[in-house]
Amino acid sequence: MMAETDRMRRAVIVGMGRSGLSAARHLARRGWQIAVTDSRATPPELAAIRALGAGITLRSGGFDSSLLAGADLVVASPGVALNEPIFTRAREQHIEIVGDIELFGRVADAPIVGITGTNGKT
């Protein structure tokens, strides 16, 4: 029997744009089981996410809350509103929800400085 610490971690990524692709690459490299869902029928990074491997579950044309079953983590792409029903269901199931910056910040070896605002960052 597999111990709780030995089981594969499972993440659901909500959004198949650039941030979703980056999150999928990041988690796949770390051995996570991944499911990705998007409201668009043909998301912009669908082909690139498919190319990451056959083990990734993909759902497009609507956010598929059934993917939350057994999930340890939900990654919210910045273009997806946090009031979407999939996030409500994740909260009801006590699944941690993080954004892409939080996800990557957790593995950064250096201090992180954030510059926010609409203009003047270039």
mmCIF file of C-alpha atoms in Angstrom:
data_model
loop_
_atom_site.group_PDB
_atom_site.id
_atom_site.type_symbol
_atom_site.label_atom_id
_atom_site.label_comp_id
_atom_site.label_asym_id
_atom_site.label_seq_id
_atom_site.Cartn_x
_atom_site.Cartn_y
_atom_site.Cartn_z
ATOM 1 C CA MET A 1 0.000 0.000 0.000
ATOM 2 C CA MET A 2 1.266 3.457 -0.895
ATOM 3 C CA ALA A 3 1.766 5.965 1.936
ATOM 4 C CA GLU A 4 0.089 9.376 1.694
ATOM 5 C CA THR A 5 3.472 11.026 1.130
ATOM 6 C CA ASP A 6 4.281 8.589 -1.700
ATOM 7 C CA ARG A 7 1.201 9.210 -3.809
ATOM 8 C CA MET A 8 1.399 11.328 -6.925
ATOM 9 C CA ARG A 9 0.247 14.898 -6.393
ATOM 10 C CA ARG A 10 -2.576 16.075 -8.657
ATOM 11 C CA ALA A 11 -3.192 19.594 -9.976
ATOM 12 C CA VAL A 12 -5.960 21.168 -12.018
ATOM 13 C CA ILE A 13 -4.916 24.160 -14.110
ATOM 14 C CA VAL A 14 -7.747 26.505 -15.050
ATOM 15 C CA GLY A 15 -6.901 28.271 -18.312
ATOM 16 C CA MET A 16 -4.901 27.114 -21.350
ATOM 17 C CA GLY A 17 -3.194 30.359 -22.237
ATOM 18 C CA ARG A 18 0.498 31.153 -21.708
ATOM 19 C CA SER A 19 0.256 31.040 -17.913
ATOM 20 C CA GLY A 20 -1.558 27.709 -18.011
ATOM 21 C CA LEU A 21 1.091 26.286 -20.323
ATOM 22 C CA SER A 22 3.890 27.506 -18.039
ATOM 23 C CA ALA A 23 2.175 26.011 -14.995
ATOM 24 C CA ALA A 24 1.653 22.704 -16.818
ATOM 25 C CA ARG A 25 5.332 22.545 -17.831
ATOM 26 C CA HIS A 26 6.458 23.409 -14.312
ATOM 27 C CA LEU A 27 4.287 20.808 -12.593
ATOM 28 C CA ALA A 28 4.943 18.106 -15.210
ATOM 29 C CA ARG A 29 8.702 18.480 -14.644
ATOM 30 C CA ARG A 30 8.083 17.908 -10.946
ATOM 31 C CA GLY A 31 6.119 14.716 -11.518
ATOM 32 C CA TRP A 32 2.613 16.005 -10.853
ATOM 33 C CA GLN A 33 -0.442 14.462 -12.472
ATOM 34 C CA ILE A 34 -2.083 17.313 -14.411
ATOM 35 C CA ALA A 35 -5.525 18.184 -15.706
ATOM 36 C CA VAL A 36 -6.114 21.415 -17.637
ATOM 37 C CA THR A 37 -9.463 23.001 -18.427
ATOM 38 C CA ASP A 38 -10.504 26.086 -20.407
ATOM 39 C CA SER A 39 -13.792 27.781 -21.264
ATOM 40 C CA ARG A 40 -12.771 28.263 -24.890
ATOM 41 C CA ALA A 41 -13.381 25.509 -27.442
ATOM 42 C CA THR A 42 -9.927 26.026 -28.962
ATOM 43 C CA PRO A 43 -7.626 27.585 -26.341
ATOM 44 C CA PRO A 44 -4.457 29.279 -27.629
ATOM 45 C CA GLU A 45 -1.976 26.835 -26.043
ATOM 46 C CA LEU A 46 -3.973 23.622 -26.529
ATOM 47 C CA ALA A 47 -1.461 22.062 -28.954
ATOM 48 C CA ALA A 48 1.532 22.981 -26.782
ATOM 49 C CA ILE A 49 -0.092 21.493 -23.674
ATOM 50 C CA ARG A 50 -0.985 18.332 -25.627
ATOM 51 C CA ALA A 51 2.661 18.058 -26.667
ATOM 52 C CA LEU A 52 3.727 17.830 -23.007
ATOM 53 C CA GLY A 53 2.555 14.231 -22.900
ATOM 54 C CA ALA A 54 -0.279 11.758 -23.073
ATOM 55 C CA GLY A 55 -0.757 11.733 -19.299
ATOM 56 C CA ILE A 56 -2.286 15.209 -19.197
ATOM 57 C CA THR A 57 -6.083 15.381 -19.095
ATOM 58 C CA LEU A 58 -7.509 18.208 -21.241
ATOM 59 C CA ARG A 59 -11.026 19.664 -21.244
ATOM 60 C CA SER A 60 -12.047 22.667 -23.336
ATOM 61 C CA GLY A 61 -15.315 24.389 -24.190
ATOM 62 C CA GLY A 62 -16.175 24.980 -20.518
ATOM 63 C CA PHE A 63 -14.496 24.660 -17.136
ATOM 64 C CA ASP A 64 -14.904 21.020 -16.072
ATOM 65 C CA SER A 65 -15.382 20.833 -12.294
ATOM 66 C CA SER A 66 -15.335 17.033 -12.374
ATOM 67 C CA LEU A 67 -11.550 17.310 -12.779
ATOM 68 C CA LEU A 68 -11.361 18.478 -9.158
ATOM 69 C CA ALA A 69 -11.928 14.930 -7.852
ATOM 70 C CA GLY A 70 -8.752 13.936 -6.033
ATOM 71 C CA ALA A 71 -6.965 17.242 -6.741
ATOM 72 C CA ASP A 72 -4.413 18.631 -4.287
ATOM 73 C CA LEU A 73 -4.043 22.007 -5.972
ATOM 74 C CA VAL A 74 -5.848 24.299 -8.407
ATOM 75 C CA VAL A 75 -3.812 26.799 -10.423
ATOM 76 C CA ALA A 76 -5.815 29.830 -11.542
ATOM 77 C CA SER A 77 -4.624 31.564 -14.693
ATOM 78 C CA PRO A 78 -4.723 35.363 -14.357
ATOM 79 C CA GLY A 79 -7.300 35.757 -17.142
ATOM 80 C CA VAL A 80 -9.905 33.630 -15.357
ATOM 81 C CA ALA A 81 -12.211 35.269 -12.790
ATOM 82 C CA LEU A 82 -11.969 33.723 -9.328
ATOM 83 C CA ASN A 83 -15.768 33.755 -9.035
ATOM 84 C CA GLU A 84 -16.101 31.040 -11.693
ATOM 85 C CA PRO A 85 -18.051 28.017 -10.374
ATOM 86 C CA ILE A 86 -14.992 25.742 -10.673
ATOM 87 C CA PHE A 87 -13.219 27.831 -8.013
ATOM 88 C CA THR A 88 -16.307 27.846 -5.798
ATOM 89 C CA ARG A 89 -16.378 24.052 -5.979
ATOM 90 C CA ALA A 90 -12.653 23.867 -5.257
ATOM 91 C CA ARG A 91 -13.130 26.005 -2.133
ATOM 92 C CA GLU A 92 -16.073 23.830 -1.045
ATOM 93 C CA GLN A 93 -13.791 20.785 -1.357
ATOM 94 C CA HIS A 94 -10.992 22.573 0.559
ATOM 95 C CA ILE A 95 -8.610 22.381 -2.396
ATOM 96 C CA GLU A 96 -5.862 24.992 -2.317
ATOM 97 C CA ILE A 97 -6.108 27.609 -5.102
ATOM 98 C CA VAL A 98 -2.995 29.496 -6.209
ATOM 99 C CA GLY A 99 -2.104 31.813 -9.049
ATOM 100 C CA ASP A 100 0.832 31.324 -11.367
ATOM 101 C CA ILE A 101 3.030 33.820 -9.525
ATOM 102 C CA GLU A 102 2.443 32.039 -6.203
ATOM 103 C CA LEU A 103 3.137 28.671 -7.830
ATOM 104 C CA PHE A 104 6.492 29.772 -9.243
ATOM 105 C CA GLY A 105 7.364 31.899 -6.214
ATOM 106 C CA ARG A 106 7.291 28.810 -4.019
ATOM 107 C CA VAL A 107 10.335 27.376 -5.793
ATOM 108 C CA ALA A 108 12.332 30.581 -6.254
ATOM 109 C CA ASP A 109 15.805 30.505 -4.704
ATOM 110 C CA ALA A 110 16.132 34.283 -4.562
ATOM 111 C CA PRO A 111 14.104 37.102 -3.029
ATOM 112 C CA ILE A 112 11.163 38.210 -5.157
ATOM 113 C CA VAL A 113 10.320 41.827 -5.931
ATOM 114 C CA GLY A 114 6.971 42.606 -7.529
ATOM 115 C CA ILE A 115 6.291 45.720 -9.580
ATOM 116 C CA THR A 116 2.618 46.336 -10.165
ATOM 117 C CA GLY A 117 0.557 48.864 -12.019
ATOM 118 C CA THR A 118 -0.813 49.469 -15.447
ATOM 119 C CA ASN A 119 1.934 51.524 -17.077
ATOM 120 C CA GLY A 120 5.638 52.209 -16.803
ATOM 121 C CA LYS A 121 7.093 48.763 -16.182
ATOM 122 C CA THR A 122 9.144 48.523 -19.360
#
